[in-house]
Amino acid sequence: MSGRTGRRTETETEPTARRHVAHPTRPGGVLAVLAAVLVVAAVTGSGAADSAGAGPLAGVPLVGLGLSLLGVAGLVAAAAVRRRGHAVVGGLLLLAGAGGVVAAVAATATGAEALSERLVTGAGVAGVALVGAGVAPLRSNRAGGLVTVGAAVLTVSVVLAGLLTETGATPLLVAMVAAVVAWDAGERAVSLGEQVGVAARTWPVEVGRTAATAGYGVVVVAATLGVRGMGVTDVPLVGLLLLLCAAVALLVALSN
């Protein structure tokens, strides 16, 4: 009888020990959010100098980025608490996180003086929030969609910066590569989370593949700046940005 009880206990506890939690992995999520923040830093910190010698967008998105990251942290905490069965506390954290995201977008959309600045900073901070919500989802079936939408909004922010502000070519190209890196790292975090679970040791793969994507981007940026410097093409900067985004995304897709 004791032998059967022991075998039954071992059988019953084994699934609990090997429980598969299909949420995005943490290393990829962190890399995706950092890349998204780099997008905003690049498009808002390198504008043309005004009379005081600072860029027109300098300092504007700092409060928004801070609120956005706090909101994402609230969503991460809400997801973790809800997985442990604390629905009420998780709901409160969800409201706090969502409030932080909304406040971030509102702060950046109203803090800048010109409409163009509001559009660029608002889209950038919204992209950071969406990517963060995607890699810290309350519902795993929406994770990939949120990451993709967030990366698309970040791309729109870069294009708007190229069209409406005096941001230089190099920061814009770097921002576009960072948007692709955010998408790639976020999608990989979602995919690995579904395949092996959030508790698996995935950081070597994620760091390596994200570094490879960034490397592709550096090569393409260097080539783009070289071609633009030689003056052999009349393609406008925004066109080069979109071509760069497509080229890096294609390289990433082929490597995957």
PDB file of N, CA and C in Angstrom, residues 77-181:
ATOM      1  N   ALA A  77       4.148  42.946 -13.395  1.00  0.00           N
ATOM      2  CA  ALA A  77       3.751  42.516 -12.050  1.00  0.00           C
ATOM      3  C   ALA A  77       2.340  41.948 -12.047  1.00  0.00           C
ATOM      4  N   ALA A  78       1.434  42.564 -12.820  1.00  0.00           N
ATOM      5  CA  ALA A  78       0.057  42.062 -12.882  1.00  0.00           C
ATOM      6  C   ALA A  78       0.010  40.656 -13.450  1.00  0.00           C
ATOM      7  N   ALA A  79       0.781  40.418 -14.525  1.00  0.00           N
ATOM      8  CA  ALA A  79       0.800  39.081 -15.120  1.00  0.00           C
ATOM      9  C   ALA A  79       1.343  38.050 -14.136  1.00  0.00           C
ATOM     10  N   ALA A  80       2.422  38.408 -13.417  1.00  0.00           N
ATOM     11  CA  ALA A  80       3.015  37.469 -12.464  1.00  0.00           C
ATOM     12  C   ALA A  80       2.070  37.171 -11.308  1.00  0.00           C
ATOM     13  N   VAL A  81       1.410  38.203 -10.798  1.00  0.00           N
ATOM     14  CA  VAL A  81       0.505  38.013  -9.660  1.00  0.00           C
ATOM     15  C   VAL A  81      -0.723  37.209 -10.062  1.00  0.00           C
ATOM     16  N   ARG A  82      -1.260  37.485 -11.240  1.00  0.00           N
ATOM     17  CA  ARG A  82      -2.446  36.745 -11.692  1.00  0.00           C
ATOM     18  C   ARG A  82      -2.132  35.271 -11.917  1.00  0.00           C
ATOM     19  N   ARG A  83      -0.906  34.968 -12.380  1.00  0.00           N
ATOM     20  CA  ARG A  83      -0.528  33.563 -12.561  1.00  0.00           C
ATOM     21  C   ARG A  83      -0.495  32.819 -11.233  1.00  0.00           C
ATOM     22  N   ARG A  84      -0.296  33.543 -10.153  1.00  0.00           N
ATOM     23  CA  ARG A  84      -0.267  32.921  -8.824  1.00  0.00           C
ATOM     24  C   ARG A  84      -1.639  32.894  -8.162  1.00  0.00           C
ATOM     25  N   GLY A  85      -2.660  33.312  -8.883  1.00  0.00           N
ATOM     26  CA  GLY A  85      -4.021  33.197  -8.390  1.00  0.00           C
ATOM     27  C   GLY A  85      -4.546  34.381  -7.617  1.00  0.00           C
ATOM     28  N   HIS A  86      -3.821  35.482  -7.569  1.00  0.00           N
ATOM     29  CA  HIS A  86      -4.269  36.667  -6.827  1.00  0.00           C
ATOM     30  C   HIS A  86      -4.948  37.622  -7.805  1.00  0.00           C
ATOM     31  N   ALA A  87      -6.204  37.357  -8.086  1.00  0.00           N
ATOM     32  CA  ALA A  87      -6.904  38.098  -9.133  1.00  0.00           C
ATOM     33  C   ALA A  87      -7.114  39.563  -8.768  1.00  0.00           C
ATOM     34  N   VAL A  88      -7.460  39.836  -7.514  1.00  0.00           N
ATOM     35  CA  VAL A  88      -7.758  41.218  -7.112  1.00  0.00           C
ATOM     36  C   VAL A  88      -6.507  42.087  -7.196  1.00  0.00           C
ATOM     37  N   VAL A  89      -5.419  41.613  -6.591  1.00  0.00           N
ATOM     38  CA  VAL A  89      -4.167  42.373  -6.636  1.00  0.00           C
ATOM     39  C   VAL A  89      -3.689  42.518  -8.080  1.00  0.00           C
ATOM     40  N   GLY A  90      -3.821  41.437  -8.852  1.00  0.00           N
ATOM     41  CA  GLY A  90      -3.435  41.509 -10.255  1.00  0.00           C
ATOM     42  C   GLY A  90      -4.250  42.529 -11.021  1.00  0.00           C
ATOM     43  N   GLY A  91      -5.543  42.609 -10.717  1.00  0.00           N
ATOM     44  CA  GLY A  91      -6.389  43.599 -11.381  1.00  0.00           C
ATOM     45  C   GLY A  91      -5.987  45.021 -11.042  1.00  0.00           C
ATOM     46  N   LEU A  92      -5.635  45.250  -9.775  1.00  0.00           N
ATOM     47  CA  LEU A  92      -5.187  46.590  -9.371  1.00  0.00           C
ATOM     48  C   LEU A  92      -3.880  46.967 -10.061  1.00  0.00           C
ATOM     49  N   LEU A  93      -2.961  46.007 -10.134  1.00  0.00           N
ATOM     50  CA  LEU A  93      -1.704  46.276 -10.830  1.00  0.00           C
ATOM     51  C   LEU A  93      -1.931  46.505 -12.317  1.00  0.00           C
ATOM     52  N   LEU A  94      -2.898  45.782 -12.885  1.00  0.00           N
ATOM     53  CA  LEU A  94      -3.233  45.985 -14.291  1.00  0.00           C
ATOM     54  C   LEU A  94      -3.736  47.405 -14.531  1.00  0.00           C
ATOM     55  N   LEU A  95      -4.616  47.870 -13.658  1.00  0.00           N
ATOM     56  CA  LEU A  95      -5.127  49.236 -13.791  1.00  0.00           C
ATOM     57  C   LEU A  95      -4.002  50.257 -13.644  1.00  0.00           C
ATOM     58  N   ALA A  96      -3.106  50.015 -12.682  1.00  0.00           N
ATOM     59  CA  ALA A  96      -1.988  50.940 -12.489  1.00  0.00           C
ATOM     60  C   ALA A  96      -1.068  50.952 -13.707  1.00  0.00           C
ATOM     61  N   GLY A  97      -0.788  49.764 -14.252  1.00  0.00           N
ATOM     62  CA  GLY A  97       0.068  49.695 -15.431  1.00  0.00           C
ATOM     63  C   GLY A  97      -0.550  50.363 -16.634  1.00  0.00           C
ATOM     64  N   ALA A  98      -1.838  50.089 -16.864  1.00  0.00           N
ATOM     65  CA  ALA A  98      -2.526  50.723 -17.987  1.00  0.00           C
ATOM     66  C   ALA A  98      -2.587  52.235 -17.803  1.00  0.00           C
ATOM     67  N   GLY A  99      -2.803  52.672 -16.559  1.00  0.00           N
ATOM     68  CA  GLY A  99      -2.810  54.109 -16.289  1.00  0.00           C
ATOM     69  C   GLY A  99      -1.466  54.748 -16.568  1.00  0.00           C
ATOM     70  N   GLY A 100      -0.386  54.049 -16.235  1.00  0.00           N
ATOM     71  CA  GLY A 100       0.945  54.571 -16.528  1.00  0.00           C
ATOM     72  C   GLY A 100       1.196  54.715 -18.013  1.00  0.00           C
ATOM     73  N   VAL A 101       0.726  53.729 -18.785  1.00  0.00           N
ATOM     74  CA  VAL A 101       0.895  53.790 -20.243  1.00  0.00           C
ATOM     75  C   VAL A 101       0.112  54.961 -20.828  1.00  0.00           C
ATOM     76  N   VAL A 102      -1.138  55.110 -20.405  1.00  0.00           N
ATOM     77  CA  VAL A 102      -1.963  56.216 -20.908  1.00  0.00           C
ATOM     78  C   VAL A 102      -1.354  57.559 -20.515  1.00  0.00           C
ATOM     79  N   ALA A 103      -0.883  57.665 -19.277  1.00  0.00           N
ATOM     80  CA  ALA A 103      -0.260  58.910 -18.825  1.00  0.00           C
ATOM     81  C   ALA A 103       1.009  59.210 -19.607  1.00  0.00           C
ATOM     82  N   ALA A 104       1.753  58.160 -19.975  1.00  0.00           N
ATOM     83  CA  ALA A 104       2.980  58.363 -20.747  1.00  0.00           C
ATOM     84  C   ALA A 104       2.680  58.965 -22.111  1.00  0.00           C
ATOM     85  N   VAL A 105       1.702  58.387 -22.799  1.00  0.00           N
ATOM     86  CA  VAL A 105       1.345  58.905 -24.124  1.00  0.00           C
ATOM     87  C   VAL A 105       0.806  60.326 -24.009  1.00  0.00           C
ATOM     88  N   ALA A 106      -0.023  60.577 -22.992  1.00  0.00           N
ATOM     89  CA  ALA A 106      -0.585  61.918 -22.814  1.00  0.00           C
ATOM     90  C   ALA A 106       0.507  62.938 -22.503  1.00  0.00           C
ATOM     91  N   ALA A 107       1.474  62.547 -21.672  1.00  0.00           N
ATOM     92  CA  ALA A 107       2.543  63.479 -21.303  1.00  0.00           C
ATOM     93  C   ALA A 107       3.396  63.854 -22.502  1.00  0.00           C
ATOM     94  N   THR A 108       3.721  62.874 -23.343  1.00  0.00           N
ATOM     95  CA  THR A 108       4.554  63.175 -24.502  1.00  0.00           C
ATOM     96  C   THR A 108       3.775  63.904 -25.582  1.00  0.00           C
ATOM     97  N   ALA A 109       2.495  63.608 -25.696  1.00  0.00           N
ATOM     98  CA  ALA A 109       1.690  64.252 -26.738  1.00  0.00           C
ATOM     99  C   ALA A 109       1.392  65.706 -26.417  1.00  0.00           C
ATOM    100  N   THR A 110       1.429  66.069 -25.139  1.00  0.00           N
ATOM    101  CA  THR A 110       1.115  67.449 -24.751  1.00  0.00           C
ATOM    102  C   THR A 110       2.337  68.222 -24.272  1.00  0.00           C
ATOM    103  N   GLY A 111       3.450  67.529 -24.014  1.00  0.00           N
ATOM    104  CA  GLY A 111       4.617  68.215 -23.472  1.00  0.00           C
ATOM    105  C   GLY A 111       5.421  68.972 -24.502  1.00  0.00           C
ATOM    106  N   ALA A 112       5.399  68.536 -25.753  1.00  0.00           N
ATOM    107  CA  ALA A 112       6.161  69.222 -26.794  1.00  0.00           C
ATOM    108  C   ALA A 112       5.405  70.454 -27.279  1.00  0.00           C
ATOM    109  N   GLU A 113       6.144  71.393 -27.843  1.00  0.00           N
ATOM    110  CA  GLU A 113       5.527  72.634 -28.292  1.00  0.00           C
ATOM    111  C   GLU A 113       4.870  72.482 -29.655  1.00  0.00           C
ATOM    112  N   ALA A 114       5.578  71.901 -30.613  1.00  0.00           N
ATOM    113  CA  ALA A 114       5.066  71.800 -31.980  1.00  0.00           C
ATOM    114  C   ALA A 114       4.292  70.502 -32.174  1.00  0.00           C
ATOM    115  N   LEU A 115       3.358  70.523 -33.118  1.00  0.00           N
ATOM    116  CA  LEU A 115       2.570  69.332 -33.423  1.00  0.00           C
ATOM    117  C   LEU A 115       3.454  68.203 -33.925  1.00  0.00           C
ATOM    118  N   SER A 116       4.453  68.527 -34.736  1.00  0.00           N
ATOM    119  CA  SER A 116       5.345  67.494 -35.262  1.00  0.00           C
ATOM    120  C   SER A 116       6.064  66.766 -34.137  1.00  0.00           C
ATOM    121  N   GLU A 117       6.510  67.515 -33.127  1.00  0.00           N
ATOM    122  CA  GLU A 117       7.191  66.904 -31.994  1.00  0.00           C
ATOM    123  C   GLU A 117       6.248  66.004 -31.204  1.00  0.00           C
ATOM    124  N   ARG A 118       5.010  66.447 -31.067  1.00  0.00           N
ATOM    125  CA  ARG A 118       4.031  65.631 -30.347  1.00  0.00           C
ATOM    126  C   ARG A 118       3.776  64.315 -31.068  1.00  0.00           C
ATOM    127  N   LEU A 119       3.685  64.375 -32.382  1.00  0.00           N
ATOM    128  CA  LEU A 119       3.436  63.157 -33.148  1.00  0.00           C
ATOM    129  C   LEU A 119       4.599  62.180 -33.012  1.00  0.00           C
ATOM    130  N   VAL A 120       5.818  62.689 -33.140  1.00  0.00           N
ATOM    131  CA  VAL A 120       6.995  61.819 -33.078  1.00  0.00           C
ATOM    132  C   VAL A 120       7.140  61.194 -31.699  1.00  0.00           C
ATOM    133  N   THR A 121       7.101  62.023 -30.656  1.00  0.00           N
ATOM    134  CA  THR A 121       7.294  61.495 -29.306  1.00  0.00           C
ATOM    135  C   THR A 121       6.121  60.637 -28.853  1.00  0.00           C
ATOM    136  N   GLY A 122       4.907  61.048 -29.199  1.00  0.00           N
ATOM    137  CA  GLY A 122       3.740  60.256 -28.814  1.00  0.00           C
ATOM    138  C   GLY A 122       3.755  58.875 -29.438  1.00  0.00           C
ATOM    139  N   ALA A 123       4.084  58.811 -30.747  1.00  0.00           N
ATOM    140  CA  ALA A 123       4.151  57.509 -31.419  1.00  0.00           C
ATOM    141  C   ALA A 123       5.268  56.656 -30.838  1.00  0.00           C
ATOM    142  N   GLY A 124       6.414  57.271 -30.543  1.00  0.00           N
ATOM    143  CA  GLY A 124       7.526  56.501 -29.998  1.00  0.00           C
ATOM    144  C   GLY A 124       7.213  55.897 -28.644  1.00  0.00           C
ATOM    145  N   VAL A 125       6.667  56.704 -27.751  1.00  0.00           N
ATOM    146  CA  VAL A 125       6.341  56.200 -26.408  1.00  0.00           C
ATOM    147  C   VAL A 125       5.220  55.167 -26.473  1.00  0.00           C
ATOM    148  N   ALA A 126       4.244  55.379 -27.357  1.00  0.00           N
ATOM    149  CA  ALA A 126       3.188  54.376 -27.527  1.00  0.00           C
ATOM    150  C   ALA A 126       3.771  53.062 -28.025  1.00  0.00           C
ATOM    151  N   GLY A 127       4.758  53.131 -28.930  1.00  0.00           N
ATOM    152  CA  GLY A 127       5.409  51.911 -29.408  1.00  0.00           C
ATOM    153  C   GLY A 127       6.121  51.169 -28.299  1.00  0.00           C
ATOM    154  N   VAL A 128       6.827  51.905 -27.432  1.00  0.00           N
ATOM    155  CA  VAL A 128       7.494  51.274 -26.287  1.00  0.00           C
ATOM    156  C   VAL A 128       6.477  50.567 -25.400  1.00  0.00           C
ATOM    157  N   ALA A 129       5.362  51.233 -25.141  1.00  0.00           N
ATOM    158  CA  ALA A 129       4.335  50.647 -24.279  1.00  0.00           C
ATOM    159  C   ALA A 129       3.738  49.388 -24.897  1.00  0.00           C
ATOM    160  N   LEU A 130       3.490  49.406 -26.205  1.00  0.00           N
ATOM    161  CA  LEU A 130       2.899  48.237 -26.862  1.00  0.00           C
ATOM    162  C   LEU A 130       3.864  47.060 -26.874  1.00  0.00           C
ATOM    163  N   VAL A 131       5.135  47.321 -27.176  1.00  0.00           N
ATOM    164  CA  VAL A 131       6.122  46.237 -27.140  1.00  0.00           C
ATOM    165  C   VAL A 131       6.224  45.671 -25.726  1.00  0.00           C
ATOM    166  N   GLY A 132       6.262  46.563 -24.729  1.00  0.00           N
ATOM    167  CA  GLY A 132       6.323  46.096 -23.346  1.00  0.00           C
ATOM    168  C   GLY A 132       5.112  45.281 -22.949  1.00  0.00           C
ATOM    169  N   ALA A 133       3.927  45.721 -23.386  1.00  0.00           N
ATOM    170  CA  ALA A 133       2.715  44.954 -23.091  1.00  0.00           C
ATOM    171  C   ALA A 133       2.734  43.607 -23.794  1.00  0.00           C
ATOM    172  N   GLY A 134       3.376  43.540 -24.961  1.00  0.00           N
ATOM    173  CA  GLY A 134       3.446  42.274 -25.685  1.00  0.00           C
ATOM    174  C   GLY A 134       4.342  41.253 -25.022  1.00  0.00           C
ATOM    175  N   VAL A 135       5.459  41.701 -24.449  1.00  0.00           N
ATOM    176  CA  VAL A 135       6.381  40.749 -23.823  1.00  0.00           C
ATOM    177  C   VAL A 135       6.040  40.502 -22.359  1.00  0.00           C
ATOM    178  N   ALA A 136       5.020  41.185 -21.841  1.00  0.00           N
ATOM    179  CA  ALA A 136       4.534  40.915 -20.482  1.00  0.00           C
ATOM    180  C   ALA A 136       3.023  40.772 -20.530  1.00  0.00           C
ATOM    181  N   PRO A 137       2.500  39.779 -21.280  1.00  0.00           N
ATOM    182  CA  PRO A 137       1.064  39.745 -21.556  1.00  0.00           C
ATOM    183  C   PRO A 137       0.261  39.130 -20.427  1.00  0.00           C
ATOM    184  N   LEU A 138      -0.960  39.612 -20.294  1.00  0.00           N
ATOM    185  CA  LEU A 138      -1.915  38.956 -19.413  1.00  0.00           C
ATOM    186  C   LEU A 138      -2.591  37.796 -20.136  1.00  0.00           C
ATOM    187  N   ARG A 139      -2.613  37.863 -21.458  1.00  0.00           N
ATOM    188  CA  ARG A 139      -3.123  36.766 -22.280  1.00  0.00           C
ATOM    189  C   ARG A 139      -2.075  36.453 -23.335  1.00  0.00           C
ATOM    190  N   SER A 140      -1.503  35.258 -23.267  1.00  0.00           N
ATOM    191  CA  SER A 140      -0.390  34.914 -24.136  1.00  0.00           C
ATOM    192  C   SER A 140      -0.778  34.882 -25.607  1.00  0.00           C
ATOM    193  N   ASN A 141      -2.068  34.663 -25.921  1.00  0.00           N
ATOM    194  CA  ASN A 141      -2.456  34.593 -27.323  1.00  0.00           C
ATOM    195  C   ASN A 141      -2.438  35.955 -28.005  1.00  0.00           C
ATOM    196  N   ARG A 142      -2.258  37.031 -27.249  1.00  0.00           N
ATOM    197  CA  ARG A 142      -2.184  38.368 -27.837  1.00  0.00           C
ATOM    198  C   ARG A 142      -0.764  38.914 -27.859  1.00  0.00           C
ATOM    199  N   ALA A 143       0.196  38.158 -27.359  1.00  0.00           N
ATOM    200  CA  ALA A 143       1.549  38.678 -27.197  1.00  0.00           C
ATOM    201  C   ALA A 143       2.173  39.054 -28.533  1.00  0.00           C
ATOM    202  N   GLY A 144       2.148  38.117 -29.492  1.00  0.00           N
ATOM    203  CA  GLY A 144       2.772  38.382 -30.778  1.00  0.00           C
ATOM    204  C   GLY A 144       2.160  39.566 -31.496  1.00  0.00           C
ATOM    205  N   GLY A 145       0.847  39.692 -31.427  1.00  0.00           N
ATOM    206  CA  GLY A 145       0.180  40.812 -32.085  1.00  0.00           C
ATOM    207  C   GLY A 145       0.572  42.145 -31.493  1.00  0.00           C
ATOM    208  N   LEU A 146       0.683  42.222 -30.168  1.00  0.00           N
ATOM    209  CA  LEU A 146       1.078  43.471 -29.522  1.00  0.00           C
ATOM    210  C   LEU A 146       2.505  43.853 -29.881  1.00  0.00           C
ATOM    211  N   VAL A 147       3.400  42.876 -29.925  1.00  0.00           N
ATOM    212  CA  VAL A 147       4.790  43.165 -30.295  1.00  0.00           C
ATOM    213  C   VAL A 147       4.863  43.693 -31.720  1.00  0.00           C
ATOM    214  N   THR A 148       4.135  43.055 -32.638  1.00  0.00           N
ATOM    215  CA  THR A 148       4.154  43.495 -34.034  1.00  0.00           C
ATOM    216  C   THR A 148       3.587  44.899 -34.185  1.00  0.00           C
ATOM    217  N   VAL A 149       2.469  45.164 -33.532  1.00  0.00           N
ATOM    218  CA  VAL A 149       1.869  46.502 -33.603  1.00  0.00           C
ATOM    219  C   VAL A 149       2.809  47.534 -32.985  1.00  0.00           C
ATOM    220  N   GLY A 150       3.422  47.190 -31.858  1.00  0.00           N
ATOM    221  CA  GLY A 150       4.353  48.119 -31.227  1.00  0.00           C
ATOM    222  C   GLY A 150       5.531  48.450 -32.124  1.00  0.00           C
ATOM    223  N   ALA A 151       6.099  47.430 -32.782  1.00  0.00           N
ATOM    224  CA  ALA A 151       7.211  47.679 -33.699  1.00  0.00           C
ATOM    225  C   ALA A 151       6.769  48.534 -34.883  1.00  0.00           C
ATOM    226  N   ALA A 152       5.550  48.304 -35.365  1.00  0.00           N
ATOM    227  CA  ALA A 152       5.031  49.119 -36.467  1.00  0.00           C
ATOM    228  C   ALA A 152       4.871  50.576 -36.045  1.00  0.00           C
ATOM    229  N   VAL A 153       4.382  50.805 -34.829  1.00  0.00           N
ATOM    230  CA  VAL A 153       4.225  52.179 -34.332  1.00  0.00           C
ATOM    231  C   VAL A 153       5.591  52.843 -34.159  1.00  0.00           C
ATOM    232  N   LEU A 154       6.585  52.096 -33.701  1.00  0.00           N
ATOM    233  CA  LEU A 154       7.939  52.638 -33.607  1.00  0.00           C
ATOM    234  C   LEU A 154       8.465  53.037 -34.982  1.00  0.00           C
ATOM    235  N   THR A 155       8.192  52.204 -35.988  1.00  0.00           N
ATOM    236  CA  THR A 155       8.611  52.528 -37.353  1.00  0.00           C
ATOM    237  C   THR A 155       7.944  53.805 -37.840  1.00  0.00           C
ATOM    238  N   VAL A 156       6.669  53.953 -37.537  1.00  0.00           N
ATOM    239  CA  VAL A 156       5.954  55.186 -37.899  1.00  0.00           C
ATOM    240  C   VAL A 156       6.600  56.390 -37.223  1.00  0.00           C
ATOM    241  N   SER A 157       7.010  56.235 -35.970  1.00  0.00           N
ATOM    242  CA  SER A 157       7.666  57.328 -35.260  1.00  0.00           C
ATOM    243  C   SER A 157       8.950  57.749 -35.966  1.00  0.00           C
ATOM    244  N   VAL A 158       9.728  56.774 -36.429  1.00  0.00           N
ATOM    245  CA  VAL A 158      10.973  57.090 -37.136  1.00  0.00           C
ATOM    246  C   VAL A 158      10.684  57.806 -38.449  1.00  0.00           C
ATOM    247  N   VAL A 159       9.703  57.317 -39.196  1.00  0.00           N
ATOM    248  CA  VAL A 159       9.351  57.947 -40.469  1.00  0.00           C
ATOM    249  C   VAL A 159       8.858  59.375 -40.244  1.00  0.00           C
ATOM    250  N   LEU A 160       8.031  59.576 -39.226  1.00  0.00           N
ATOM    251  CA  LEU A 160       7.551  60.925 -38.914  1.00  0.00           C
ATOM    252  C   LEU A 160       8.709  61.848 -38.540  1.00  0.00           C
ATOM    253  N   ALA A 161       9.676  61.318 -37.796  1.00  0.00           N
ATOM    254  CA  ALA A 161      10.840  62.133 -37.447  1.00  0.00           C
ATOM    255  C   ALA A 161      11.614  62.541 -38.695  1.00  0.00           C
ATOM    256  N   GLY A 162      11.710  61.616 -39.663  1.00  0.00           N
ATOM    257  CA  GLY A 162      12.395  61.956 -40.903  1.00  0.00           C
ATOM    258  C   GLY A 162      11.651  62.972 -41.740  1.00  0.00           C
ATOM    259  N   LEU A 163      10.323  62.937 -41.678  1.00  0.00           N
ATOM    260  CA  LEU A 163       9.510  63.853 -42.477  1.00  0.00           C
ATOM    261  C   LEU A 163       9.326  65.214 -41.822  1.00  0.00           C
ATOM    262  N   LEU A 164       9.170  65.243 -40.500  1.00  0.00           N
ATOM    263  CA  LEU A 164       8.697  66.450 -39.827  1.00  0.00           C
ATOM    264  C   LEU A 164       9.745  67.163 -38.982  1.00  0.00           C
ATOM    265  N   THR A 165      10.877  66.534 -38.715  1.00  0.00           N
ATOM    266  CA  THR A 165      11.888  67.165 -37.862  1.00  0.00           C
ATOM    267  C   THR A 165      13.214  67.255 -38.603  1.00  0.00           C
ATOM    268  N   GLU A 166      14.185  67.868 -37.940  1.00  0.00           N
ATOM    269  CA  GLU A 166      15.518  68.040 -38.520  1.00  0.00           C
ATOM    270  C   GLU A 166      16.500  66.987 -38.008  1.00  0.00           C
ATOM    271  N   THR A 167      16.002  65.872 -37.542  1.00  0.00           N
ATOM    272  CA  THR A 167      16.875  64.807 -37.053  1.00  0.00           C
ATOM    273  C   THR A 167      17.774  64.313 -38.175  1.00  0.00           C
ATOM    274  N   GLY A 168      19.041  64.080 -37.861  1.00  0.00           N
ATOM    275  CA  GLY A 168      20.015  63.686 -38.868  1.00  0.00           C
ATOM    276  C   GLY A 168      19.809  62.275 -39.383  1.00  0.00           C
ATOM    277  N   ALA A 169      20.526  61.970 -40.471  1.00  0.00           N
ATOM    278  CA  ALA A 169      20.365  60.671 -41.126  1.00  0.00           C
ATOM    279  C   ALA A 169      20.825  59.519 -40.233  1.00  0.00           C
ATOM    280  N   THR A 170      21.974  59.679 -39.589  1.00  0.00           N
ATOM    281  CA  THR A 170      22.512  58.575 -38.781  1.00  0.00           C
ATOM    282  C   THR A 170      21.596  58.198 -37.621  1.00  0.00           C
ATOM    283  N   PRO A 171      21.109  59.154 -36.808  1.00  0.00           N
ATOM    284  CA  PRO A 171      20.176  58.767 -35.740  1.00  0.00           C
ATOM    285  C   PRO A 171      18.908  58.101 -36.264  1.00  0.00           C
ATOM    286  N   LEU A 172      18.413  58.565 -37.404  1.00  0.00           N
ATOM    287  CA  LEU A 172      17.200  57.959 -37.956  1.00  0.00           C
ATOM    288  C   LEU A 172      17.456  56.524 -38.403  1.00  0.00           C
ATOM    289  N   LEU A 173      18.598  56.297 -39.044  1.00  0.00           N
ATOM    290  CA  LEU A 173      18.920  54.937 -39.477  1.00  0.00           C
ATOM    291  C   LEU A 173      19.119  54.015 -38.276  1.00  0.00           C
ATOM    292  N   VAL A 174      19.793  54.517 -37.249  1.00  0.00           N
ATOM    293  CA  VAL A 174      19.969  53.723 -36.024  1.00  0.00           C
ATOM    294  C   VAL A 174      18.618  53.410 -35.392  1.00  0.00           C
ATOM    295  N   ALA A 175      17.728  54.395 -35.369  1.00  0.00           N
ATOM    296  CA  ALA A 175      16.401  54.178 -34.793  1.00  0.00           C
ATOM    297  C   ALA A 175      15.623  53.129 -35.572  1.00  0.00           C
ATOM    298  N   MET A 176      15.747  53.142 -36.901  1.00  0.00           N
ATOM    299  CA  MET A 176      15.030  52.146 -37.696  1.00  0.00           C
ATOM    300  C   MET A 176      15.553  50.743 -37.425  1.00  0.00           C
ATOM    301  N   VAL A 177      16.870  50.606 -37.309  1.00  0.00           N
ATOM    302  CA  VAL A 177      17.439  49.299 -36.962  1.00  0.00           C
ATOM    303  C   VAL A 177      16.961  48.862 -35.582  1.00  0.00           C
ATOM    304  N   ALA A 178      16.924  49.787 -34.632  1.00  0.00           N
ATOM    305  CA  ALA A 178      16.463  49.446 -33.281  1.00  0.00           C
ATOM    306  C   ALA A 178      15.012  48.990 -33.287  1.00  0.00           C
ATOM    307  N   ALA A 179      14.186  49.577 -34.156  1.00  0.00           N
ATOM    308  CA  ALA A 179      12.789  49.139 -34.255  1.00  0.00           C
ATOM    309  C   ALA A 179      12.703  47.700 -34.746  1.00  0.00           C
ATOM    310  N   VAL A 180      13.539  47.352 -35.734  1.00  0.00           N
ATOM    311  CA  VAL A 180      13.559  45.971 -36.227  1.00  0.00           C
ATOM    312  C   VAL A 180      14.073  45.028 -35.143  1.00  0.00           C
ATOM    313  N   VAL A 181      15.093  45.454 -34.397  1.00  0.00           N
ATOM    314  CA  VAL A 181      15.622  44.628 -33.306  1.00  0.00           C
ATOM    315  C   VAL A 181      14.556  44.405 -32.237  1.00  0.00           C
TER     316      VAL A 181
END
